[in-house]
């Protein structure tokens, strides 16, 4: 089912005409109301989409410099809601929405929910955090727009999740992939079977995850796992999401105009080439952003999708430019390590990367848990047991082949790595 068949299946020429008109309106709106853009856009006349690349970028640092509300294009009194991006350091980045912006957000979230198989009348178990984080309320509002019954459980308190999943039998679950996995694992440990919950679909996002993680989630819950992407600066979840074809994430490009640029030079890359996703909002009024550097690495395609939607699609996000590790001269995204680890059946999808930069040559240690069944077979957790010695060696070899780097693999006892209740922390840097 398609939420908005007219706009989601708009032929290419009509889509581009709509984007061009909306872009011109946005540029004029921003230049008139936001000093940063009045200055940045001065002397630039953009008549065609292709001219977008002549405009300067907006970076997270620009938003920080203008904290709290230097990017606001409407009076404070016109804001219907304020959210913040999940920065861990310093001040958060605030984002404001007019009532119309919130409506647009509900619209793009409704598209994502329907594409993943949600149907009016379904119950949706919402395990994204409520509050300043856009995950909880973004899914909540979109689900209400579709006509779902939302259970606003929020993140954390795994026992409460288990109780409500069991007693309310929702059709859908949404949470970060790492937290969803933690829910499944906790239920299994209590002797329960997540498959017996009868979930029909899961919508996972807010952190990088891999096909291996998808397989683990689908095995655990017995239902398809859909990828949902977004970022607070642009709107929150709903910027892009997978359909049943699961061949890339449909980007709501009538509201957000995508480009892929070389992360180092900023030059625009051709369709299909990997690079950093840059987004320009086309309909936001409270806080329009022009050529915003998301920091997220992906590819972009305009190729037709089996589902009939005509939007541009992005590939699963590989990672953030600022999460890229450089170890012994090798560039590495945590997702690449995840991809390798999850291909090894005897491991569970819980891992952490420790990067020790206290020596001249950074050292990478990969900590991962063997599956409980493997440990049981060894009669307990003992890293000197031949089965675990062999497992450790094989994991090390696979990693070396996949990432071109010798990493020290440490098998740690089951349930000892921290479990995530929101966005998982995969990398610990020691400086
Ligand atoms: O994480 C919004 C969101 C909520 C998306 C719920 C999906 C589901 P922020 O906290 O601002 O917003 O973080 C945005 O998270 O730039 C990406 O680096 C990362 N991210 C979000 N979705 C995905 C995804 C929300 N599906 C940042 N895959 C983004 C990989 C993702 N990374």
PDB file of N, CA, C and O in Angstrom, residues 193-226:
ATOM      1  N   UNK A 193       9.797 -17.031  23.467  1.00  0.00           N
ATOM      2  CA  UNK A 193      10.164 -17.056  22.058  1.00  0.00           C
ATOM      3  C   UNK A 193       9.621 -15.802  21.373  1.00  0.00           C
ATOM      4  O   UNK A 193       8.410 -15.655  21.220  1.00  0.00           O
ATOM      5  N   UNK A 194      10.528 -14.899  20.967  1.00  0.00           N
ATOM      6  CA  UNK A 194      10.069 -13.654  20.326  1.00  0.00           C
ATOM      7  C   UNK A 194       9.189 -13.905  19.094  1.00  0.00           C
ATOM      8  O   UNK A 194       8.328 -13.105  18.770  1.00  0.00           O
ATOM      9  N   UNK A 195       9.390 -15.040  18.439  1.00  0.00           N
ATOM     10  CA  UNK A 195       8.578 -15.338  17.249  1.00  0.00           C
ATOM     11  C   UNK A 195       7.113 -15.534  17.617  1.00  0.00           C
ATOM     12  O   UNK A 195       6.216 -15.257  16.830  1.00  0.00           O
ATOM     13  N   UNK A 196       6.905 -16.011  18.838  1.00  0.00           N
ATOM     14  CA  UNK A 196       5.534 -16.284  19.272  1.00  0.00           C
ATOM     15  C   UNK A 196       4.754 -15.000  19.562  1.00  0.00           C
ATOM     16  O   UNK A 196       3.545 -15.040  19.790  1.00  0.00           O
ATOM     17  N   UNK A 197       5.447 -13.844  19.546  1.00  0.00           N
ATOM     18  CA  UNK A 197       4.741 -12.583  19.774  1.00  0.00           C
ATOM     19  C   UNK A 197       3.834 -12.252  18.594  1.00  0.00           C
ATOM     20  O   UNK A 197       2.910 -11.446  18.704  1.00  0.00           O
ATOM     21  N   UNK A 198       4.125 -12.849  17.447  1.00  0.00           N
ATOM     22  CA  UNK A 198       3.274 -12.644  16.275  1.00  0.00           C
ATOM     23  C   UNK A 198       3.440 -11.291  15.597  1.00  0.00           C
ATOM     24  O   UNK A 198       2.521 -10.811  14.928  1.00  0.00           O
ATOM     25  N   UNK A 199       4.611 -10.669  15.734  1.00  0.00           N
ATOM     26  CA  UNK A 199       4.848  -9.381  15.057  1.00  0.00           C
ATOM     27  C   UNK A 199       4.816  -9.570  13.544  1.00  0.00           C
ATOM     28  O   UNK A 199       5.248 -10.614  13.042  1.00  0.00           O
ATOM     29  N   UNK A 200       4.302  -8.576  12.818  1.00  0.00           N
ATOM     30  CA  UNK A 200       4.263  -8.653  11.349  1.00  0.00           C
ATOM     31  C   UNK A 200       5.395  -7.876  10.704  1.00  0.00           C
ATOM     32  O   UNK A 200       5.804  -8.130   9.585  1.00  0.00           O
ATOM     33  N   UNK A 201       5.888  -6.839  11.382  1.00  0.00           N
ATOM     34  CA  UNK A 201       6.967  -6.033  10.807  1.00  0.00           C
ATOM     35  C   UNK A 201       7.700  -5.273  11.909  1.00  0.00           C
ATOM     36  O   UNK A 201       7.134  -4.992  12.971  1.00  0.00           O
ATOM     37  N   UNK A 202       8.981  -4.972  11.618  1.00  0.00           N
ATOM     38  CA  UNK A 202       9.772  -4.160  12.536  1.00  0.00           C
ATOM     39  C   UNK A 202      10.362  -2.998  11.754  1.00  0.00           C
ATOM     40  O   UNK A 202      10.780  -3.178  10.602  1.00  0.00           O
ATOM     41  N   UNK A 203      10.369  -1.805  12.360  1.00  0.00           N
ATOM     42  CA  UNK A 203      10.966  -0.639  11.700  1.00  0.00           C
ATOM     43  C   UNK A 203      12.136  -0.166  12.548  1.00  0.00           C
ATOM     44  O   UNK A 203      11.948   0.284  13.682  1.00  0.00           O
ATOM     45  N   UNK A 204      13.324  -0.296  11.980  1.00  0.00           N
ATOM     46  CA  UNK A 204      14.531  -0.049  12.760  1.00  0.00           C
ATOM     47  C   UNK A 204      15.379   1.042  12.124  1.00  0.00           C
ATOM     48  O   UNK A 204      15.500   1.112  10.904  1.00  0.00           O
ATOM     49  N   UNK A 205      15.977   1.865  12.959  1.00  0.00           N
ATOM     50  CA  UNK A 205      16.845   2.926  12.436  1.00  0.00           C
ATOM     51  C   UNK A 205      17.460   3.717  13.570  1.00  0.00           C
ATOM     52  O   UNK A 205      17.511   3.260  14.712  1.00  0.00           O
ATOM     53  N   UNK A 206      17.937   4.892  13.241  1.00  0.00           N
ATOM     54  CA  UNK A 206      18.578   5.827  14.181  1.00  0.00           C
ATOM     55  C   UNK A 206      20.032   5.493  14.468  1.00  0.00           C
ATOM     56  O   UNK A 206      20.714   6.224  15.173  1.00  0.00           O
ATOM     57  N   UNK A 207      20.527   4.368  13.933  1.00  0.00           N
ATOM     58  CA  UNK A 207      21.947   4.016  14.095  1.00  0.00           C
ATOM     59  C   UNK A 207      22.336   3.126  12.918  1.00  0.00           C
ATOM     60  O   UNK A 207      21.477   2.471  12.333  1.00  0.00           O
ATOM     61  N   UNK A 208      23.615   3.093  12.581  1.00  0.00           N
ATOM     62  CA  UNK A 208      24.034   2.230  11.476  1.00  0.00           C
ATOM     63  C   UNK A 208      23.819   0.760  11.838  1.00  0.00           C
ATOM     64  O   UNK A 208      24.044   0.370  12.980  1.00  0.00           O
ATOM     65  N   UNK A 209      23.344  -0.007  10.899  1.00  0.00           N
ATOM     66  CA  UNK A 209      23.212  -1.455  11.080  1.00  0.00           C
ATOM     67  C   UNK A 209      23.438  -2.129   9.748  1.00  0.00           C
ATOM     68  O   UNK A 209      23.535  -1.445   8.725  1.00  0.00           O
ATOM     69  N   UNK A 210      23.551  -3.456   9.762  1.00  0.00           N
ATOM     70  CA  UNK A 210      24.009  -4.159   8.559  1.00  0.00           C
ATOM     71  C   UNK A 210      22.991  -5.220   8.135  1.00  0.00           C
ATOM     72  O   UNK A 210      22.037  -5.506   8.867  1.00  0.00           O
ATOM     73  N   UNK A 211      23.245  -5.810   6.975  1.00  0.00           N
ATOM     74  CA  UNK A 211      22.400  -6.919   6.524  1.00  0.00           C
ATOM     75  C   UNK A 211      22.469  -8.080   7.504  1.00  0.00           C
ATOM     76  O   UNK A 211      21.499  -8.800   7.694  1.00  0.00           O
ATOM     77  N   UNK A 212      23.633  -8.273   8.127  1.00  0.00           N
ATOM     78  CA  UNK A 212      23.770  -9.338   9.122  1.00  0.00           C
ATOM     79  C   UNK A 212      22.848  -9.092  10.306  1.00  0.00           C
ATOM     80  O   UNK A 212      22.231 -10.009  10.850  1.00  0.00           O
ATOM     81  N   UNK A 213      22.758  -7.833  10.712  1.00  0.00           N
ATOM     82  CA  UNK A 213      21.878  -7.465  11.820  1.00  0.00           C
ATOM     83  C   UNK A 213      20.422  -7.661  11.397  1.00  0.00           C
ATOM     84  O   UNK A 213      19.591  -8.101  12.190  1.00  0.00           O
ATOM     85  N   UNK A 214      20.135  -7.337  10.133  1.00  0.00           N
ATOM     86  CA  UNK A 214      18.773  -7.551   9.638  1.00  0.00           C
ATOM     87  C   UNK A 214      18.401  -9.041   9.762  1.00  0.00           C
ATOM     88  O   UNK A 214      17.336  -9.391  10.248  1.00  0.00           O
ATOM     89  N   UNK A 215      19.337  -9.895   9.307  1.00  0.00           N
ATOM     90  CA  UNK A 215      19.073 -11.333   9.365  1.00  0.00           C
ATOM     91  C   UNK A 215      18.850 -11.765  10.812  1.00  0.00           C
ATOM     92  O   UNK A 215      17.949 -12.555  11.106  1.00  0.00           O
ATOM     93  N   UNK A 216      19.671 -11.228  11.730  1.00  0.00           N
ATOM     94  CA  UNK A 216      19.539 -11.614  13.150  1.00  0.00           C
ATOM     95  C   UNK A 216      18.175 -11.179  13.692  1.00  0.00           C
ATOM     96  O   UNK A 216      17.508 -11.934  14.413  1.00  0.00           O
ATOM     97  N   UNK A 217      17.726  -9.982  13.338  1.00  0.00           N
ATOM     98  CA  UNK A 217      16.433  -9.481  13.827  1.00  0.00           C
ATOM     99  C   UNK A 217      15.275 -10.266  13.206  1.00  0.00           C
ATOM    100  O   UNK A 217      14.278 -10.555  13.869  1.00  0.00           O
ATOM    101  N   UNK A 218      15.419 -10.607  11.936  1.00  0.00           N
ATOM    102  CA  UNK A 218      14.334 -11.337  11.268  1.00  0.00           C
ATOM    103  C   UNK A 218      14.230 -12.758  11.826  1.00  0.00           C
ATOM    104  O   UNK A 218      13.143 -13.281  12.001  1.00  0.00           O
ATOM    105  N   UNK A 219      15.394 -13.345  12.113  1.00  0.00           N
ATOM    106  CA  UNK A 219      15.395 -14.675  12.729  1.00  0.00           C
ATOM    107  C   UNK A 219      14.745 -14.609  14.101  1.00  0.00           C
ATOM    108  O   UNK A 219      13.911 -15.429  14.456  1.00  0.00           O
ATOM    109  N   UNK A 220      15.146 -13.595  14.870  1.00  0.00           N
ATOM    110  CA  UNK A 220      14.668 -13.510  16.254  1.00  0.00           C
ATOM    111  C   UNK A 220      13.155 -13.305  16.307  1.00  0.00           C
ATOM    112  O   UNK A 220      12.460 -14.010  17.031  1.00  0.00           O
ATOM    113  N   UNK A 221      12.638 -12.358  15.540  1.00  0.00           N
ATOM    114  CA  UNK A 221      11.213 -12.019  15.651  1.00  0.00           C
ATOM    115  C   UNK A 221      10.336 -12.716  14.607  1.00  0.00           C
ATOM    116  O   UNK A 221       9.107 -12.632  14.666  1.00  0.00           O
ATOM    117  N   UNK A 222      10.976 -13.335  13.608  1.00  0.00           N
ATOM    118  CA  UNK A 222      10.188 -14.024  12.594  1.00  0.00           C
ATOM    119  C   UNK A 222       9.369 -13.076  11.723  1.00  0.00           C
ATOM    120  O   UNK A 222       8.305 -13.453  11.239  1.00  0.00           O
ATOM    121  N   UNK A 223       9.829 -11.845  11.548  1.00  0.00           N
ATOM    122  CA  UNK A 223       9.119 -10.918  10.653  1.00  0.00           C
ATOM    123  C   UNK A 223      10.125  -9.987   9.991  1.00  0.00           C
ATOM    124  O   UNK A 223      11.224  -9.785  10.511  1.00  0.00           O
ATOM    125  N   UNK A 224       9.760  -9.430   8.822  1.00  0.00           N
ATOM    126  CA  UNK A 224      10.711  -8.587   8.109  1.00  0.00           C
ATOM    127  C   UNK A 224      11.137  -7.353   8.903  1.00  0.00           C
ATOM    128  O   UNK A 224      10.354  -6.783   9.666  1.00  0.00           O
ATOM    129  N   UNK A 225      12.394  -6.967   8.715  1.00  0.00           N
ATOM    130  CA  UNK A 225      12.969  -5.795   9.395  1.00  0.00           C
ATOM    131  C   UNK A 225      13.204  -4.719   8.348  1.00  0.00           C
ATOM    132  O   UNK A 225      13.904  -4.948   7.362  1.00  0.00           O
ATOM    133  N   UNK A 226      12.616  -3.553   8.527  1.00  0.00           N
ATOM    134  CA  UNK A 226      12.730  -2.449   7.569  1.00  0.00           C
ATOM    135  C   UNK A 226      13.636  -1.357   8.125  1.00  0.00           C
ATOM    136  O   UNK A 226      13.601  -1.058   9.315  1.00  0.00           O
TER     137      UNK A 226
END
